[in-house]
CSV table of C-alpha atoms and ligand atoms in Angstrom, one decimal:
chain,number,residue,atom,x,y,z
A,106,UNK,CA,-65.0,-49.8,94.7
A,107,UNK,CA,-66.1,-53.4,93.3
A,108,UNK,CA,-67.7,-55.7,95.2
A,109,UNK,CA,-66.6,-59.1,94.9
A,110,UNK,CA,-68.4,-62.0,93.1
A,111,UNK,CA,-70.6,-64.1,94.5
A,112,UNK,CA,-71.5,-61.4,97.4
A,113,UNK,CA,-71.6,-63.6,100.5
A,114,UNK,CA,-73.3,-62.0,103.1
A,115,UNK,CA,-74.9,-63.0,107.0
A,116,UNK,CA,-77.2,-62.2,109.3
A,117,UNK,CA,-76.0,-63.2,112.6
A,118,UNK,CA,-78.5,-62.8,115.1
A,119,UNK,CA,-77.6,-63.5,118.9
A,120,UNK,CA,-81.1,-65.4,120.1
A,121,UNK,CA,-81.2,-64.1,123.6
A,122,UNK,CA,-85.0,-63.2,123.4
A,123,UNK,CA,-87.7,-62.6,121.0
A,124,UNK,CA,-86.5,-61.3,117.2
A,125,UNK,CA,-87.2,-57.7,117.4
A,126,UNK,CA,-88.4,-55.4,114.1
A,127,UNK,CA,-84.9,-54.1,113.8
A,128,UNK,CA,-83.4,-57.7,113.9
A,129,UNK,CA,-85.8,-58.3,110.8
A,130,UNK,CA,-84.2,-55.3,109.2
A,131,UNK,CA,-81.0,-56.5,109.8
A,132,UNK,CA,-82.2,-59.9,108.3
A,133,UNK,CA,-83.6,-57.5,105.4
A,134,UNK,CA,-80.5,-55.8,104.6
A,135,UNK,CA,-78.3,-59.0,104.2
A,136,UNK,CA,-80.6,-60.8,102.0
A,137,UNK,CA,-81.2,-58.0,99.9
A,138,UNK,CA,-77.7,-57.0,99.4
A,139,UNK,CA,-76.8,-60.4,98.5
A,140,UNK,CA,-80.2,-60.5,96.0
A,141,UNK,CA,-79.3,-57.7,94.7
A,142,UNK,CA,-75.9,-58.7,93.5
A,143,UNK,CA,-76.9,-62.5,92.5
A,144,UNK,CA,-74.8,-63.5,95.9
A,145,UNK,CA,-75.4,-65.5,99.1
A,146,UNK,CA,-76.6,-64.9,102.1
A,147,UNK,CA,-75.6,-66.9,105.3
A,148,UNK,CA,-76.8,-67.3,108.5
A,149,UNK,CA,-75.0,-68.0,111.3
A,150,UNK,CA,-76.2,-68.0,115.2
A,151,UNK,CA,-74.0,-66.0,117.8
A,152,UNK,CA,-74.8,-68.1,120.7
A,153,UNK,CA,-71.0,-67.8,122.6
A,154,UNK,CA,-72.6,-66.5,125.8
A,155,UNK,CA,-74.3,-69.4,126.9
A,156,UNK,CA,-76.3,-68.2,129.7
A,157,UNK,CA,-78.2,-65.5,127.6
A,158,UNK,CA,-78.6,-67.5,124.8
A,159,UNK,CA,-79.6,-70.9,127.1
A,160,UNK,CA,-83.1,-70.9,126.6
A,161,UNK,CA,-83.4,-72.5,122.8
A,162,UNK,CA,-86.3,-71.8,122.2
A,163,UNK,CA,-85.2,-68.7,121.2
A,164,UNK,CA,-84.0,-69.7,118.2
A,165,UNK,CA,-87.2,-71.5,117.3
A,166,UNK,CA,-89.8,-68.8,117.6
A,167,UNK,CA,-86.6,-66.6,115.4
A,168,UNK,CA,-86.7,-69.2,112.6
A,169,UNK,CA,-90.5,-68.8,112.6
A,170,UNK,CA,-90.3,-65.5,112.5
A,171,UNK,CA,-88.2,-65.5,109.7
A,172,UNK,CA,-90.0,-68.0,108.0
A,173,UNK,CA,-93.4,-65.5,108.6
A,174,UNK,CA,-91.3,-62.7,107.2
A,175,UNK,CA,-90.2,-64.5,103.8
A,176,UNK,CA,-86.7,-64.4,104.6
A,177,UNK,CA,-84.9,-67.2,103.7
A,178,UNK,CA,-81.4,-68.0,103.9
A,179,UNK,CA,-78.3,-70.0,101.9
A,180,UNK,CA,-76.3,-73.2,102.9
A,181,UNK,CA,-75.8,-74.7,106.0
A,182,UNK,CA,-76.5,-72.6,109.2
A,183,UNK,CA,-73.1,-72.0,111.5
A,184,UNK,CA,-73.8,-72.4,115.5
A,185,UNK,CA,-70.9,-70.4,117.4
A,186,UNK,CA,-72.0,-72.5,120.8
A,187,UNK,CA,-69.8,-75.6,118.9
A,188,UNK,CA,-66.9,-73.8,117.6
A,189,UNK,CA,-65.3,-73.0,121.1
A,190,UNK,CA,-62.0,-75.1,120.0
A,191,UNK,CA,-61.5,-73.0,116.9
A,192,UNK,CA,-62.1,-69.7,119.4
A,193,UNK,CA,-59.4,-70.8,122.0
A,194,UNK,CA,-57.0,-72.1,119.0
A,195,UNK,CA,-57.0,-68.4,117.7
A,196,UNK,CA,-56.6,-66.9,121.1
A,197,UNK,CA,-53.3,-69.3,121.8
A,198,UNK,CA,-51.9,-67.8,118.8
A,199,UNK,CA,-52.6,-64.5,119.7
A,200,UNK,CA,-51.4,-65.0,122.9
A,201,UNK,CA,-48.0,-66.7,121.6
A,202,UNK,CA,-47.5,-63.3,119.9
A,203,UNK,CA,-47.5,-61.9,123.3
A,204,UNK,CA,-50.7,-59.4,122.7
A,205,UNK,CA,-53.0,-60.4,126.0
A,206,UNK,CA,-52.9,-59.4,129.4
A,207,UNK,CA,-54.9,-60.6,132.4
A,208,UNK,CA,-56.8,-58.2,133.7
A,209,UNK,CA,-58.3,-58.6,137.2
A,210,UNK,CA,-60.5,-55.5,137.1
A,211,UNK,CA,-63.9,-56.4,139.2
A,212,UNK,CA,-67.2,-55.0,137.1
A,213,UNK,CA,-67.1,-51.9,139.9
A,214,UNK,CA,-63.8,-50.9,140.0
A,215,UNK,CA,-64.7,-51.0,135.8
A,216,UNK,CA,-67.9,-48.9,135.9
A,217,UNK,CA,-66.3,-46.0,138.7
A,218,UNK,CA,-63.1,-46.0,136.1
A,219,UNK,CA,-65.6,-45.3,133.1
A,220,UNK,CA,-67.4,-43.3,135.4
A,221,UNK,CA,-64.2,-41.4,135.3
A,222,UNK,CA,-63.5,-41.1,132.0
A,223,UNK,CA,-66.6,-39.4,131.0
A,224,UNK,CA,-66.2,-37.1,133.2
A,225,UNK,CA,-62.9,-36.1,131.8
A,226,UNK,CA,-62.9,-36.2,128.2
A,227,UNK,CA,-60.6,-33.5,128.3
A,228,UNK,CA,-57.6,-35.5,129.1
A,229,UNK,CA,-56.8,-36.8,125.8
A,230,UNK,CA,-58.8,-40.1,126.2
A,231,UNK,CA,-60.6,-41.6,123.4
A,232,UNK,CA,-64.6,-41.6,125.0
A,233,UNK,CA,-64.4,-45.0,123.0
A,234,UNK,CA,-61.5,-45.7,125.3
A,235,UNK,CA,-63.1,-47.0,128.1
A,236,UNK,CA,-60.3,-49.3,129.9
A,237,UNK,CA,-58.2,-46.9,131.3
A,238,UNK,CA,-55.5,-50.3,130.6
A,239,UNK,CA,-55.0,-49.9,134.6
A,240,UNK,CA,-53.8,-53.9,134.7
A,241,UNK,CA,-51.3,-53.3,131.7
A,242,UNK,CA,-48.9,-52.4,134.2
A,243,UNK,CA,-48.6,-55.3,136.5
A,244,UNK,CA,-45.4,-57.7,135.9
A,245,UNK,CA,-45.6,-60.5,134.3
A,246,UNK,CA,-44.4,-62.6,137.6
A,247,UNK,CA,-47.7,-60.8,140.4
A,248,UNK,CA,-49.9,-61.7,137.3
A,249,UNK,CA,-48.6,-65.2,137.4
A,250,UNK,CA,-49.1,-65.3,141.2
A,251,UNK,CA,-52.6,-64.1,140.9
A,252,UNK,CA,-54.0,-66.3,138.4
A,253,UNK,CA,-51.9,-69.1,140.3
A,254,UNK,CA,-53.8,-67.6,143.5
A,255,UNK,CA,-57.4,-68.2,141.5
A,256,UNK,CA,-57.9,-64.3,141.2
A,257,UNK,CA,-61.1,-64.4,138.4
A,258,UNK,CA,-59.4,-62.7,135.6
A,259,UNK,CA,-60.1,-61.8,131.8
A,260,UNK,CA,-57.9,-61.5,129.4
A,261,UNK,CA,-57.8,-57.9,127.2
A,262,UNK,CA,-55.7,-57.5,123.7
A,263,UNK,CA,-53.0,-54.9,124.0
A,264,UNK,CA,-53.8,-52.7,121.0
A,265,UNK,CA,-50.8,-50.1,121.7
A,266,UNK,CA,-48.8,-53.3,120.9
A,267,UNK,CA,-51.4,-54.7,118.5
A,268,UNK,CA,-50.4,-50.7,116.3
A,269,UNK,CA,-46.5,-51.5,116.7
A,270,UNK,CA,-47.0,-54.8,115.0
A,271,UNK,CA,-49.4,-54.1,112.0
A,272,UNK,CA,-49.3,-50.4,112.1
A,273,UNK,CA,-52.9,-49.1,111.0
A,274,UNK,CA,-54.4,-50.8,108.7
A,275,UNK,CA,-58.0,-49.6,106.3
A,276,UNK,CA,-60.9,-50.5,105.6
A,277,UNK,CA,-64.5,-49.9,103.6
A,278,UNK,CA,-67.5,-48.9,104.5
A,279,UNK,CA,-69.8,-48.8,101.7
A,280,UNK,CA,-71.3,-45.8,102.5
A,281,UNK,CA,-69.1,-43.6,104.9
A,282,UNK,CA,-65.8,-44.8,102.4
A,283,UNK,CA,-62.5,-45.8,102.9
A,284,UNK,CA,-61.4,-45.6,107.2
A,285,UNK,CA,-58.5,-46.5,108.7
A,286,UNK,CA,-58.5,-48.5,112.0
A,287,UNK,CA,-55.8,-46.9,114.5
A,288,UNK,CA,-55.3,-49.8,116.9
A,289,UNK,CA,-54.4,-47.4,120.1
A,290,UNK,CA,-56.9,-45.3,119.7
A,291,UNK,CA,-59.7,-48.5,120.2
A,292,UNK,CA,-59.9,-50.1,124.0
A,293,UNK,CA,-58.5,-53.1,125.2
A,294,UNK,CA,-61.1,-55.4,124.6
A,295,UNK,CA,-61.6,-58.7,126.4
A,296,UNK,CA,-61.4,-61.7,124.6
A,297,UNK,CA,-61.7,-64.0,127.0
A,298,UNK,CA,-63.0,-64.4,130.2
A,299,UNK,CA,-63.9,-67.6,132.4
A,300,UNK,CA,-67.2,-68.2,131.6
A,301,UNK,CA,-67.4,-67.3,128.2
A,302,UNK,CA,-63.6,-68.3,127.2
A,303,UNK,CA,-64.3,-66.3,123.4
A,304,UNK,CA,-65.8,-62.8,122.8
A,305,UNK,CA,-67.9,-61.3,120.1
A,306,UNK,CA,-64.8,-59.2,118.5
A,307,UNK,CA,-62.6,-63.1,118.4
A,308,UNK,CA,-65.5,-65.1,117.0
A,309,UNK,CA,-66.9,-63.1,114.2
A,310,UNK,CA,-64.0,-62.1,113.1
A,311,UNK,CA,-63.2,-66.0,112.7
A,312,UNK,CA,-66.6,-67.4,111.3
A,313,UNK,CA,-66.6,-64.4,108.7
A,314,UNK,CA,-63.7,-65.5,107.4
A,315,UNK,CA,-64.6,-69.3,108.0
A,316,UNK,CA,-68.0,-69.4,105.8
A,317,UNK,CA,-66.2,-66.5,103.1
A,318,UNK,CA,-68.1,-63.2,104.0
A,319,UNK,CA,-67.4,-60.7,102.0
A,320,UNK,CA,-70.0,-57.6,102.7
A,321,UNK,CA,-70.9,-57.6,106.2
A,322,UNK,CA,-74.0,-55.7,106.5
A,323,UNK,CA,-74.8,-54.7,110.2
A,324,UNK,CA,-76.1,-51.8,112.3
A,325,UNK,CA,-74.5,-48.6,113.1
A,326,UNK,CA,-74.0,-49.5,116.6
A,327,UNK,CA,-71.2,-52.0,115.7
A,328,UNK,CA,-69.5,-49.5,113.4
A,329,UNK,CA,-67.0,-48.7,116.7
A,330,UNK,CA,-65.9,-52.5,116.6
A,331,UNK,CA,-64.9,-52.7,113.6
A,332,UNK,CA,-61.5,-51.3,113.3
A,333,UNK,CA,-61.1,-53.7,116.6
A,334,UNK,CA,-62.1,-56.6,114.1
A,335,UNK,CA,-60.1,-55.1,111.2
A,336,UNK,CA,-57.1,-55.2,113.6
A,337,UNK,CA,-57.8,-59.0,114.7
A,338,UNK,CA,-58.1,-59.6,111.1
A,339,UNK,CA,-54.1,-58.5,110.1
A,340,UNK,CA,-53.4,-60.3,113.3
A,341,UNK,CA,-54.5,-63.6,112.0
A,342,UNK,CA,-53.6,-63.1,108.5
A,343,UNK,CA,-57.5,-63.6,107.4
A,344,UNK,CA,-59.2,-61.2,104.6
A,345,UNK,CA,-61.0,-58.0,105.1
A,346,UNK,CA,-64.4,-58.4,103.9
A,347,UNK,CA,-66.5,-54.8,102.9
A,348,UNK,CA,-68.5,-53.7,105.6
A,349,UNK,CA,-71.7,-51.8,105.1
A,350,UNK,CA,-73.0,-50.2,108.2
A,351,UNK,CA,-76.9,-49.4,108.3
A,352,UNK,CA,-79.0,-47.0,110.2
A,353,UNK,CA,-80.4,-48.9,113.1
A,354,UNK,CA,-84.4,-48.2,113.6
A,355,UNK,CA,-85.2,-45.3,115.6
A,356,UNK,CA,-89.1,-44.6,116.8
A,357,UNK,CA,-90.9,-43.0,114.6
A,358,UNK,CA,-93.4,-40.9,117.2
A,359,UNK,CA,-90.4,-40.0,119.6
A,360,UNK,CA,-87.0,-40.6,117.6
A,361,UNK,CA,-85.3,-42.5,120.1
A,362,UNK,CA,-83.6,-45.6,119.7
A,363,UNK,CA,-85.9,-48.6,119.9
A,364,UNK,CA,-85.5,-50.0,122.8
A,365,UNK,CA,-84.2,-53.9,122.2
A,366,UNK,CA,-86.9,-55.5,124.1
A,367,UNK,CA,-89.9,-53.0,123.3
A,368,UNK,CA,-91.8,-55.7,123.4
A,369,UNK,CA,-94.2,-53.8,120.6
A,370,UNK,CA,-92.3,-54.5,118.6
A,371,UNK,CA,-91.1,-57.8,118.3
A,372,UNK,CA,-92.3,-59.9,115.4
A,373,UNK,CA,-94.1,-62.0,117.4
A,374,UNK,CA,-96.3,-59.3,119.0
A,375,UNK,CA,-97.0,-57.7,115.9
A,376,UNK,CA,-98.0,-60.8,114.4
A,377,UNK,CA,-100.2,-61.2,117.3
A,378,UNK,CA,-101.8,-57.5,117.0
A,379,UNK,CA,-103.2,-58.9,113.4
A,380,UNK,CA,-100.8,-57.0,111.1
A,381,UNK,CA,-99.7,-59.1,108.0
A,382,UNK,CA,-95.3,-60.2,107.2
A,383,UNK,CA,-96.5,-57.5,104.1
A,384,UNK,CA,-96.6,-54.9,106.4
A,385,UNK,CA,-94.2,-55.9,108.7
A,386,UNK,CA,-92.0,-55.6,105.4
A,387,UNK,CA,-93.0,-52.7,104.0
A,388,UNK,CA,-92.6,-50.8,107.1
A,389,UNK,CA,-88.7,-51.6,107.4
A,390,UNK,CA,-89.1,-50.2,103.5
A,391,UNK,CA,-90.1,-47.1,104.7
A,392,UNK,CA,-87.6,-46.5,107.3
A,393,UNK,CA,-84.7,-47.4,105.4
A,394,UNK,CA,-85.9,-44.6,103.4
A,395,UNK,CA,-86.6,-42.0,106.4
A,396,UNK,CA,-83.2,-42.7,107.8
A,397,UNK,CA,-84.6,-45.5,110.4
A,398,UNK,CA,-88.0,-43.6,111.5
A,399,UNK,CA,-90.3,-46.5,112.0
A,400,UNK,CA,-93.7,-46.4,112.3
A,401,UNK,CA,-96.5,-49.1,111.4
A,402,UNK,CA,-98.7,-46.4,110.0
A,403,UNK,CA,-97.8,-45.4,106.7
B,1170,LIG,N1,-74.7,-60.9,117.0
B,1170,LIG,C1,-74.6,-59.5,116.8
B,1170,LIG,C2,-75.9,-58.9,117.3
B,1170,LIG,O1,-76.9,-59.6,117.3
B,1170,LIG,C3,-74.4,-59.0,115.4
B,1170,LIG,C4,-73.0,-59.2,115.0
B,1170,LIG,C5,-72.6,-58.7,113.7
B,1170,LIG,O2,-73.4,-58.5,112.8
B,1170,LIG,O3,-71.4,-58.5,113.5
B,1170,LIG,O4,-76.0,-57.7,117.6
B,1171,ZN,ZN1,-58.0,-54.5,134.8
């Protein structure tokens, strides 16, 4: 595999609190893949749920932090919160191609149905498969009546019908290889719903291709979206980029996930504790190298 030149590369943090050690990693990772290969490296803010991501100070005390940490990054910064026109234009022509259902699911009927489905793995169902598609089967005209009605509703990509149009298409992964992305075997996402009228999967899928991505670098966790993206991508006829997926930090005294809001370590607390961006630095070194183990002692 080749990577393309310039590398163009992001880090696209979502500023819902303080920046956490492994968002600095993540920050690490892009800029140093795009160092490394003489490329770009982007930064774009992934502010779509606006109640989260209200309080903007957030995003001060993270360019701070950055600044603090060295981390600098290339051309003009991209701000989701003022690209909901471009969102809804892309979900119209999705729509138009007749790939979203409304789906009027309330969060408890969703959590006893996933409730459900873990208990019965057995049955042929995806665990990723968490929609059990239960509002896939409602007509076209009680769906009409419903959302005419004011039912809240949210509106979830068919990817059965998603496979029959663009079969299953692959993609890269720098380190695990070639994959392919088999659209029925991912969930019915939502891309829309009333207060946030885009989702995550619709968006960055969109600004990736928008400011010319090429090597997403992101953590492990997201490695289950991506064939969801990869699909949204043949949908909309925009590029594949190369994605490498990166051990996310794990504690190194218990070797458990670090918890997002530990607030130990977030930047700003261990800037406060005394210890200098150096260390901060060299101890996301040290964990890439120990498979995400992260410790401040060396
Ligand atoms: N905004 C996402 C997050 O903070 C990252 C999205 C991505 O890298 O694709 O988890
Ligand atoms: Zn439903």
């Amino acid at each position: 595999m080749s990577l393309l030149h310039p590398v163009v590369t992001r880090f696209a943090p979502s500023p819902s609190g303080a920046m956490h050690v492994g968002h600095a990693l993540a920050a690490y990772v892009a800029r140093r893949m795009a160092d490394l290969h003489g490329g770009f490296c982007l930064l774009r803010i992934e502010d779509i749920d606006t109640m989260r991501t209200r309080d903007k100070r957030w995003i001060e005390l993270m360019m701070e932090d950055l600044d603090w940490l060295g981390l600098h990054f290339d051309g003009n910064i991209m701000v989701q919160s003022s690209r909901f026109d471009i969102y809804a234009t892309a979900l119209e022509t999705l729509r138009s191609m007749g790939l979203l259902y409304p789906c009027f699911c309330t969060r408890a009927r969703l959590s006893a149905a996933a409730h459900d489905i873990a208990r019965a793995p057995h049955e042929g169902i995806a665990p990723q498969r968490r929609y059990s598609r239960h509002c896939r089967s409602i007509t076209p005209t009680e769906a009409a009546e419903r959302i005419a009605a004011g039912e809240p509703h949210s509106w979830r990509i068919d990817m059965q019908r998603v496979q029959d149009l663009i079969g299953c298409p692959t993609w890269e992964d720098l380190r695990a290889g070639v994959q392919r992305c088999i659209p029925s075997a991912c969930e019915d996402v939502i891309l829309s719903r009333k207060d946030t009228p885009t989702s995550y999967h619709l968006a960055v899928v969109i600004d990736d291709a928008q400011q010319g991505v090429n090597l997403v670098t992101r953590g492990a966790d997201l490695m289950s979206s991506t064939p969801i993206h990869r699909a949204i991508q043949a949908l909309l006829g925009l590029p594949t980029p190369l994605y490498a997926h990166h051990d996310l930090l794990l504690d190194g005294h218990t070797g458990k996930r670090l918890a997002k809001r530990t607030g130990a370590a977030s930047l700003k607390a261990l800037r406060d504790a005394g210890f200098s961006a150096k260390q901060v630095m060299a101890s996301i070194d040290r964990a890439l190298k120990r498979g995400g183990m992260w410790s401040m002692e060396e």
